[in-house]
PDB file of C-alpha atoms in Angstrom:
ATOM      1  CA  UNK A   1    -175.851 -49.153  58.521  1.00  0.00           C
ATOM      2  CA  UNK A   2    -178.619 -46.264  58.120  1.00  0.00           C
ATOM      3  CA  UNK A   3    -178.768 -44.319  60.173  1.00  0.00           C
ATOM      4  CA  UNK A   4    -177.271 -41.152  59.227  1.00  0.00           C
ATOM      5  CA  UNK A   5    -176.744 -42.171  55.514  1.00  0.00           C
ATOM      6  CA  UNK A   6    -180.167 -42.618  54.615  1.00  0.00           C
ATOM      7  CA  UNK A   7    -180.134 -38.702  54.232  1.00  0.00           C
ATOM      8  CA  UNK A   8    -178.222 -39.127  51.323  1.00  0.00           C
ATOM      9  CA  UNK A   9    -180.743 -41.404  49.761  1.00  0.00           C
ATOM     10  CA  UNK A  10    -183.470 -40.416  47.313  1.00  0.00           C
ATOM     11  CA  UNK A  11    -185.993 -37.402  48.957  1.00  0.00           C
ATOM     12  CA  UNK A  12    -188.888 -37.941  46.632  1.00  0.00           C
ATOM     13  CA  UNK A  13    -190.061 -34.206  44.941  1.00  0.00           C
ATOM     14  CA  UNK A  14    -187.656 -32.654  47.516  1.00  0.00           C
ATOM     15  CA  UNK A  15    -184.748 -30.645  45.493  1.00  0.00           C
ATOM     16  CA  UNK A  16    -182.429 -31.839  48.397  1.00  0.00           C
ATOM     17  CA  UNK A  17    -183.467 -35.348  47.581  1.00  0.00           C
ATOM     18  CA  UNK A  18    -181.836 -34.941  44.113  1.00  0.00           C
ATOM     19  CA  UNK A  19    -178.491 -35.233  45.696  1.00  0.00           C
ATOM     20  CA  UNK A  20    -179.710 -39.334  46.179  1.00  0.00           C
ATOM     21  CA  UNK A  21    -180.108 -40.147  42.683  1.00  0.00           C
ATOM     22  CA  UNK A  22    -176.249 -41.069  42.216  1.00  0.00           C
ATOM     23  CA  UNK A  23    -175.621 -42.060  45.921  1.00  0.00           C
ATOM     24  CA  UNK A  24    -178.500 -44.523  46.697  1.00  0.00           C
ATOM     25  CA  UNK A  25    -177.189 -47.575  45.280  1.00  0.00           C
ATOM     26  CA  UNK A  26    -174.298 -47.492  47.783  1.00  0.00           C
ATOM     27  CA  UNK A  27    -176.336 -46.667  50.949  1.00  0.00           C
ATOM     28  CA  UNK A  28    -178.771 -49.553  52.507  1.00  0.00           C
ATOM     29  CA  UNK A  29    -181.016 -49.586  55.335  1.00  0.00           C
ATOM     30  CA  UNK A  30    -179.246 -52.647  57.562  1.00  0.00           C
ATOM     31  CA  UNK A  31    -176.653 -55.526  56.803  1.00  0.00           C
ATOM     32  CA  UNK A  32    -179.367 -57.845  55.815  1.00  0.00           C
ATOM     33  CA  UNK A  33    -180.239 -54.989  52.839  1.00  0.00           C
ATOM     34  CA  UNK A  34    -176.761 -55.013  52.256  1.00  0.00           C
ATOM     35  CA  UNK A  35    -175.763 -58.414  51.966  1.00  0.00           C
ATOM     36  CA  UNK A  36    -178.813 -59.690  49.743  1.00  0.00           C
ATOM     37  CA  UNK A  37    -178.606 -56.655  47.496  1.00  0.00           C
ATOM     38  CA  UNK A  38    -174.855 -57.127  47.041  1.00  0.00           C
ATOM     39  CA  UNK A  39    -175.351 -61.184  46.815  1.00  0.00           C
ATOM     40  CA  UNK A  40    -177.367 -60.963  43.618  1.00  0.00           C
ATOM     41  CA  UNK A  41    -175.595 -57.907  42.228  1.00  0.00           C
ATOM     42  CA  UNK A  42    -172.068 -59.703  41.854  1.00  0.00           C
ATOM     43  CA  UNK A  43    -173.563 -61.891  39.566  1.00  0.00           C
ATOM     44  CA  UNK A  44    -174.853 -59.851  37.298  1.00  0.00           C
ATOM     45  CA  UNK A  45    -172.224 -57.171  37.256  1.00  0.00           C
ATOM     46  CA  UNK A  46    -170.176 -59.976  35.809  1.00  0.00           C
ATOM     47  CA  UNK A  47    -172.714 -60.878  33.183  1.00  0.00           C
ATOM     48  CA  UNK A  48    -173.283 -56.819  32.200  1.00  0.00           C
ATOM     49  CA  UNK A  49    -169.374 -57.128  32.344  1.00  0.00           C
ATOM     50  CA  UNK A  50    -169.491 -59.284  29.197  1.00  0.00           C
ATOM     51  CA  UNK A  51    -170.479 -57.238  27.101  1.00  0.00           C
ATOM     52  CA  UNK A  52    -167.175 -54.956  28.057  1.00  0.00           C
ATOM     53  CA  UNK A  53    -166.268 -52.532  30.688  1.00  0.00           C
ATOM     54  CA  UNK A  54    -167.653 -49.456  28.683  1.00  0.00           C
ATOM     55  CA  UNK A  55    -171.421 -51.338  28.582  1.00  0.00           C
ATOM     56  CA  UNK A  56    -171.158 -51.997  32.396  1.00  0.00           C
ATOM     57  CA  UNK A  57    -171.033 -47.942  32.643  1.00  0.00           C
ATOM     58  CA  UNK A  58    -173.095 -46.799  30.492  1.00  0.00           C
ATOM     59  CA  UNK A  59    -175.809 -49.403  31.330  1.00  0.00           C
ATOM     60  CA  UNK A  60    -175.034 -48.618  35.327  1.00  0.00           C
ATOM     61  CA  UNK A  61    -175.497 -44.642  34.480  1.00  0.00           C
ATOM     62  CA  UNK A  62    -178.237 -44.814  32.645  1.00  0.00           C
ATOM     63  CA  UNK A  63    -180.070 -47.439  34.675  1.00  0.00           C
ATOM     64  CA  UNK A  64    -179.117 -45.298  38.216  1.00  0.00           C
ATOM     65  CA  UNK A  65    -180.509 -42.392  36.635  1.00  0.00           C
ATOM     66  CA  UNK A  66    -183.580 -43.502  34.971  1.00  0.00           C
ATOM     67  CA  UNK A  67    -184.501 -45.511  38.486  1.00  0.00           C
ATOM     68  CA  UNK A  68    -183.433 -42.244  40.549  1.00  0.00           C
ATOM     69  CA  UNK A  69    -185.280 -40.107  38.523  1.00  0.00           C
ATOM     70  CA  UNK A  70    -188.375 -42.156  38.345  1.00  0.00           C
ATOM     71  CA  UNK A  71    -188.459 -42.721  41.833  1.00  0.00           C
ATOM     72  CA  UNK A  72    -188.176 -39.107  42.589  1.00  0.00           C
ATOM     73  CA  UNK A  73    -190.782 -37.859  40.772  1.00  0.00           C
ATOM     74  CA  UNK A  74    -193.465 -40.797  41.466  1.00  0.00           C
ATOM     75  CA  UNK A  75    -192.675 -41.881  45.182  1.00  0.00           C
ATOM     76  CA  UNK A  76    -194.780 -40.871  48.045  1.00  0.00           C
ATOM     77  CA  UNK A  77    -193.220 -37.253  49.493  1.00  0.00           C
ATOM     78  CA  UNK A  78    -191.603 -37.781  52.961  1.00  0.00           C
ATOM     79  CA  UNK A  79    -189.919 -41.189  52.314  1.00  0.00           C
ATOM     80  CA  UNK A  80    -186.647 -42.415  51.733  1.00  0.00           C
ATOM     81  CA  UNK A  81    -185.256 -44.905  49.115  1.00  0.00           C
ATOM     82  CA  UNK A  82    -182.257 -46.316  49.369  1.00  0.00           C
ATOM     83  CA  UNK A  83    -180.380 -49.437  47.979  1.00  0.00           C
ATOM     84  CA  UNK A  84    -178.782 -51.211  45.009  1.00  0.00           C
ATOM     85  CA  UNK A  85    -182.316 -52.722  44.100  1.00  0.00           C
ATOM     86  CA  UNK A  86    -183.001 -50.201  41.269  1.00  0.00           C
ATOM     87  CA  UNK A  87    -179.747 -51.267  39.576  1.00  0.00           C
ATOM     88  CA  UNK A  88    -180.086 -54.429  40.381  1.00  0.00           C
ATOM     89  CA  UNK A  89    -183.937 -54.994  38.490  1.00  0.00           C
ATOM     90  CA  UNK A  90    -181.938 -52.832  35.881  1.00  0.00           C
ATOM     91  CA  UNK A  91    -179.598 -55.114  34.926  1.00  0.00           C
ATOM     92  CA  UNK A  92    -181.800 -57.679  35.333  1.00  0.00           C
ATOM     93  CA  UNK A  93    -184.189 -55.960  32.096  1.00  0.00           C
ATOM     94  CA  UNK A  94    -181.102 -54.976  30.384  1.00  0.00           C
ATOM     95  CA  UNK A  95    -179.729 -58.985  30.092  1.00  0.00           C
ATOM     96  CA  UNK A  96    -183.275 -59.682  29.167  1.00  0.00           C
ATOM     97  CA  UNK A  97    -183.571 -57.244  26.476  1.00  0.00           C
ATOM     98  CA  UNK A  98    -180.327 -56.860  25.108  1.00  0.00           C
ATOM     99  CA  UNK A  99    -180.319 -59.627  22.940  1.00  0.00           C
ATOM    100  CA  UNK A 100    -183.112 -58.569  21.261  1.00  0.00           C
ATOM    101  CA  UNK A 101    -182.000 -54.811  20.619  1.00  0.00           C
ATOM    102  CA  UNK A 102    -178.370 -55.710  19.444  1.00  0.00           C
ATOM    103  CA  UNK A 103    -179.682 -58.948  17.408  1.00  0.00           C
ATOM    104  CA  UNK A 104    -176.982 -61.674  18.907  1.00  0.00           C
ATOM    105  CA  UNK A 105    -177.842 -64.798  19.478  1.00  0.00           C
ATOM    106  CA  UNK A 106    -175.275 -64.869  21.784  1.00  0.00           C
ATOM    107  CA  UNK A 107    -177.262 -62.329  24.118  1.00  0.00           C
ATOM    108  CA  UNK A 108    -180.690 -63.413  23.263  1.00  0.00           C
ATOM    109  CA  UNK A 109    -179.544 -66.970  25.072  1.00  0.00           C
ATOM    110  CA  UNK A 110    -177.985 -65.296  28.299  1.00  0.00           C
ATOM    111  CA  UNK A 111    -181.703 -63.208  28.439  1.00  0.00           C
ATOM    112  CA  UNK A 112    -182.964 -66.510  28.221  1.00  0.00           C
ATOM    113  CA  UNK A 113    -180.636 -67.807  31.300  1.00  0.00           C
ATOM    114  CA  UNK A 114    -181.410 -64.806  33.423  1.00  0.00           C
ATOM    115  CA  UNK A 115    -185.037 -64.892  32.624  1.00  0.00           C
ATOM    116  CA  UNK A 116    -185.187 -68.453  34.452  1.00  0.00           C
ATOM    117  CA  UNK A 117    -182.404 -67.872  37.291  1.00  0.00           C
ATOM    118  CA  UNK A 118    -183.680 -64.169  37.680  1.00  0.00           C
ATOM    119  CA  UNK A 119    -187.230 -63.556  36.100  1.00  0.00           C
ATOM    120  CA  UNK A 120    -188.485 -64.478  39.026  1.00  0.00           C
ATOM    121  CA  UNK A 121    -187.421 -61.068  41.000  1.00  0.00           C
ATOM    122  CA  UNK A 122    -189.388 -58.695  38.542  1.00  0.00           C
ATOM    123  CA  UNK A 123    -192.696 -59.098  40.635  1.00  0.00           C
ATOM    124  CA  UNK A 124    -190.933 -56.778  42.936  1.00  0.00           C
ATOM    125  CA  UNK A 125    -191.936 -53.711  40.480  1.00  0.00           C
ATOM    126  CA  UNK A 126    -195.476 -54.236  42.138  1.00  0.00           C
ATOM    127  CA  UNK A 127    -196.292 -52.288  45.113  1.00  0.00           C
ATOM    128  CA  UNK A 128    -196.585 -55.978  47.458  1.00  0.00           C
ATOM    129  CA  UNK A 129    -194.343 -55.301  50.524  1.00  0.00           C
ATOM    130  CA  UNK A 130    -194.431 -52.446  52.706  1.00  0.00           C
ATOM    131  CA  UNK A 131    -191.109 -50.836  53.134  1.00  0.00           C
ATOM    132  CA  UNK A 132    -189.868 -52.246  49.954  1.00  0.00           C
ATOM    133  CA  UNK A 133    -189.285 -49.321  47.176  1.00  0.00           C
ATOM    134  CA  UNK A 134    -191.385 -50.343  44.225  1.00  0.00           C
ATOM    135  CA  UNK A 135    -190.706 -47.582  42.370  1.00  0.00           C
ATOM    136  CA  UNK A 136    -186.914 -48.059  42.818  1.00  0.00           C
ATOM    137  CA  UNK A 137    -187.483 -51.390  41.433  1.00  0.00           C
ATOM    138  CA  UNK A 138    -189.995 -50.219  38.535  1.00  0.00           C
ATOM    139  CA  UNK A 139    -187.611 -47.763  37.259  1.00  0.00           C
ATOM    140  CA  UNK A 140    -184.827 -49.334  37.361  1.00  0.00           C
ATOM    141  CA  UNK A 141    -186.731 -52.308  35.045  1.00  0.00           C
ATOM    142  CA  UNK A 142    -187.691 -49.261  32.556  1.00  0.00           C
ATOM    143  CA  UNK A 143    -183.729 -48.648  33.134  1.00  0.00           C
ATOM    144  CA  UNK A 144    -182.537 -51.149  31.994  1.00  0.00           C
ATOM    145  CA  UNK A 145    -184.953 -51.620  29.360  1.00  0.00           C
ATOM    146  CA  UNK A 146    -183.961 -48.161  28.015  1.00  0.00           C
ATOM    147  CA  UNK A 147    -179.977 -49.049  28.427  1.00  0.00           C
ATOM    148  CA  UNK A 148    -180.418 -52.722  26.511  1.00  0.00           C
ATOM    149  CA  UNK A 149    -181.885 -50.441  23.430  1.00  0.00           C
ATOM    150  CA  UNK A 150    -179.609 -47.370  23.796  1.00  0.00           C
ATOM    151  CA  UNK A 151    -176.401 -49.872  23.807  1.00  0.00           C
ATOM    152  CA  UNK A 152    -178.108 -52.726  21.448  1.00  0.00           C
ATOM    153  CA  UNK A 153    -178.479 -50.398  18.975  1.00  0.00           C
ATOM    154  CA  UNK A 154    -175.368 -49.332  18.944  1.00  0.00           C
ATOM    155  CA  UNK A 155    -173.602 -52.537  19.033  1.00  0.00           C
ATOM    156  CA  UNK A 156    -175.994 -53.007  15.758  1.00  0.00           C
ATOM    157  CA  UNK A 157    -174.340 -50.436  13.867  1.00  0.00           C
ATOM    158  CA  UNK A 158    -170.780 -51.425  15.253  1.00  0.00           C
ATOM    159  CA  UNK A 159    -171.386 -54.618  13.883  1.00  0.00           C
ATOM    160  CA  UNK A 160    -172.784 -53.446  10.380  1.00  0.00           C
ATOM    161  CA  UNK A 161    -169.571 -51.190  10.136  1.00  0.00           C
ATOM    162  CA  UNK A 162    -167.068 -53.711  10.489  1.00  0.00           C
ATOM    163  CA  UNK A 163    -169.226 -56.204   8.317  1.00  0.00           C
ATOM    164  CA  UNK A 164    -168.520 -53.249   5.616  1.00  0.00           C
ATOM    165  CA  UNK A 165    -165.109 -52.603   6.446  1.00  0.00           C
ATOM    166  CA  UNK A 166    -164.236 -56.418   6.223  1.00  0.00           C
ATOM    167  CA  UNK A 167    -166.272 -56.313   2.549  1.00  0.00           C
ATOM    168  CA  UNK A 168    -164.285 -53.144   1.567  1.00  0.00           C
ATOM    169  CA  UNK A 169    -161.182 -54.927   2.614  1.00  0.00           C
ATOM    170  CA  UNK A 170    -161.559 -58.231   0.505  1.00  0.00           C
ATOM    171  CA  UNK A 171    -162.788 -56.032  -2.459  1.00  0.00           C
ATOM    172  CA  UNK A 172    -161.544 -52.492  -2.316  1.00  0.00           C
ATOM    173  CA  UNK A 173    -163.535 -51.412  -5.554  1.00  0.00           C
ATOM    174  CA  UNK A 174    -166.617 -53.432  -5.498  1.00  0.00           C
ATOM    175  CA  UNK A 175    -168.758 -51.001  -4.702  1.00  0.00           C
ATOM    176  CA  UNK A 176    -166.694 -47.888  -6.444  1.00  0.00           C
ATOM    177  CA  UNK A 177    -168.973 -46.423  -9.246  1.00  0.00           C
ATOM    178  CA  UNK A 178    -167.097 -46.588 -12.720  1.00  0.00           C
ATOM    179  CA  UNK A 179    -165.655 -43.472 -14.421  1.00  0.00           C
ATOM    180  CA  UNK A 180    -164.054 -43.359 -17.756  1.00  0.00           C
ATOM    181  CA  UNK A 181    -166.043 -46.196 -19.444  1.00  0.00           C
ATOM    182  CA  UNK A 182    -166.728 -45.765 -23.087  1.00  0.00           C
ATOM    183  CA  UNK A 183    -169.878 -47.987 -22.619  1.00  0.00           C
ATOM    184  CA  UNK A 184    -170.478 -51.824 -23.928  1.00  0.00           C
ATOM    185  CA  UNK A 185    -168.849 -52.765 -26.754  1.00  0.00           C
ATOM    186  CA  UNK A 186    -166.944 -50.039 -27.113  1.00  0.00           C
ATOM    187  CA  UNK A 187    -162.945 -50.353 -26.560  1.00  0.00           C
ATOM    188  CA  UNK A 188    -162.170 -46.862 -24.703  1.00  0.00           C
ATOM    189  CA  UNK A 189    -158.770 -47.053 -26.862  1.00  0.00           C
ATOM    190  CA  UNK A 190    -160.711 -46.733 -30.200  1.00  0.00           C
ATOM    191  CA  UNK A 191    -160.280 -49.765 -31.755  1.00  0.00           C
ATOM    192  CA  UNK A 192    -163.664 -52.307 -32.745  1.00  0.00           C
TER     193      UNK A 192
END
């Protein structure tokens, strides 16, 4: 593991290092990186997965992007950051916050779960352990944060569409304005 990889990690301010942004989720440092990244991550793919297949990507691409970018920009020049830990504290945010941007109750109770079997991981966005990418971690919170608005919103409107379609459905005309009417009391025929 490493070794030769880690170039294809994130090169912070280094136009080469742009290349990492996509690819540093899938390269770690050692097994041990490897193992307790993927350990954790299994979990929550399946509880992104949920939501359906098309969330899980979208989330994913904007959570690896956001955390790529951030790091990029903010990390210390002449470092390296690789690792699944970005996407990890990513979809770690977006269960949290999800709930509240889509307005299920449904998903406000799993941000609950993952607050108590996961919260406990976000003190990693603090700059505590040398070695450890902070920033990785940081931006891929602010990830996921993003992603849990960008697809809560959405599932929002999805839901206030079919609400209208189901209306529309039980009462076509409901809603249709009125043309032709001679008025109240009147019979449009001509009799009184």
């Amino acid at each position: 593991m490493g070794g030769y990889l880690t170039n294809f990690g994130v090169h912070p301010r280094d136009p080469y290092g742009l290349i990492g942004i996509p690819l540093a989720p899938f390269i770690h440092g050692s097994w041990e990186h490897l193992i307790a990244n993927t350990s954790i991550a299994w979990a929550l793919v399946f509880l992104v997965a949920l939501s359906g297949r098309a969330v899980l990507w979208r989330a994913s691409t904007i959570i690896v992007l956001v955390s790529g970018l951030g790091t990029w920009v903010v990390a210390s020049p002449l470092t390296v950051h690789v690792g699944a830990s970005g996407l990890i504290f990513g979809w770690v945010t977006f269960l949290i916050f999800q709930g509240w941007y889509s307005r299920s109750i449904l998903q406000m109770l799993l941000g609950v779960v993952v607050v108590f079997a996961y919260g406990g991981v976000l003190w990693g966005v603090f700059p505590t352990t040398m070695g450890v990418s902070w920033q990785m971690h940081l931006f891929g919170a602010i990830g996921g944060v993003i992603a849990a608005r960008s697809v809560g919103q959405d599932m929002r409107r999805n839901r206030q569409v079919m609400k209208r379609r189901q209306r529309m459905q039980r009462a076509p005309y409901q809603d249709a304005p009125l043309y032709g009417s001679a008025g109240p009391g009147n019979r449009p025929w001509g009799g009184r």
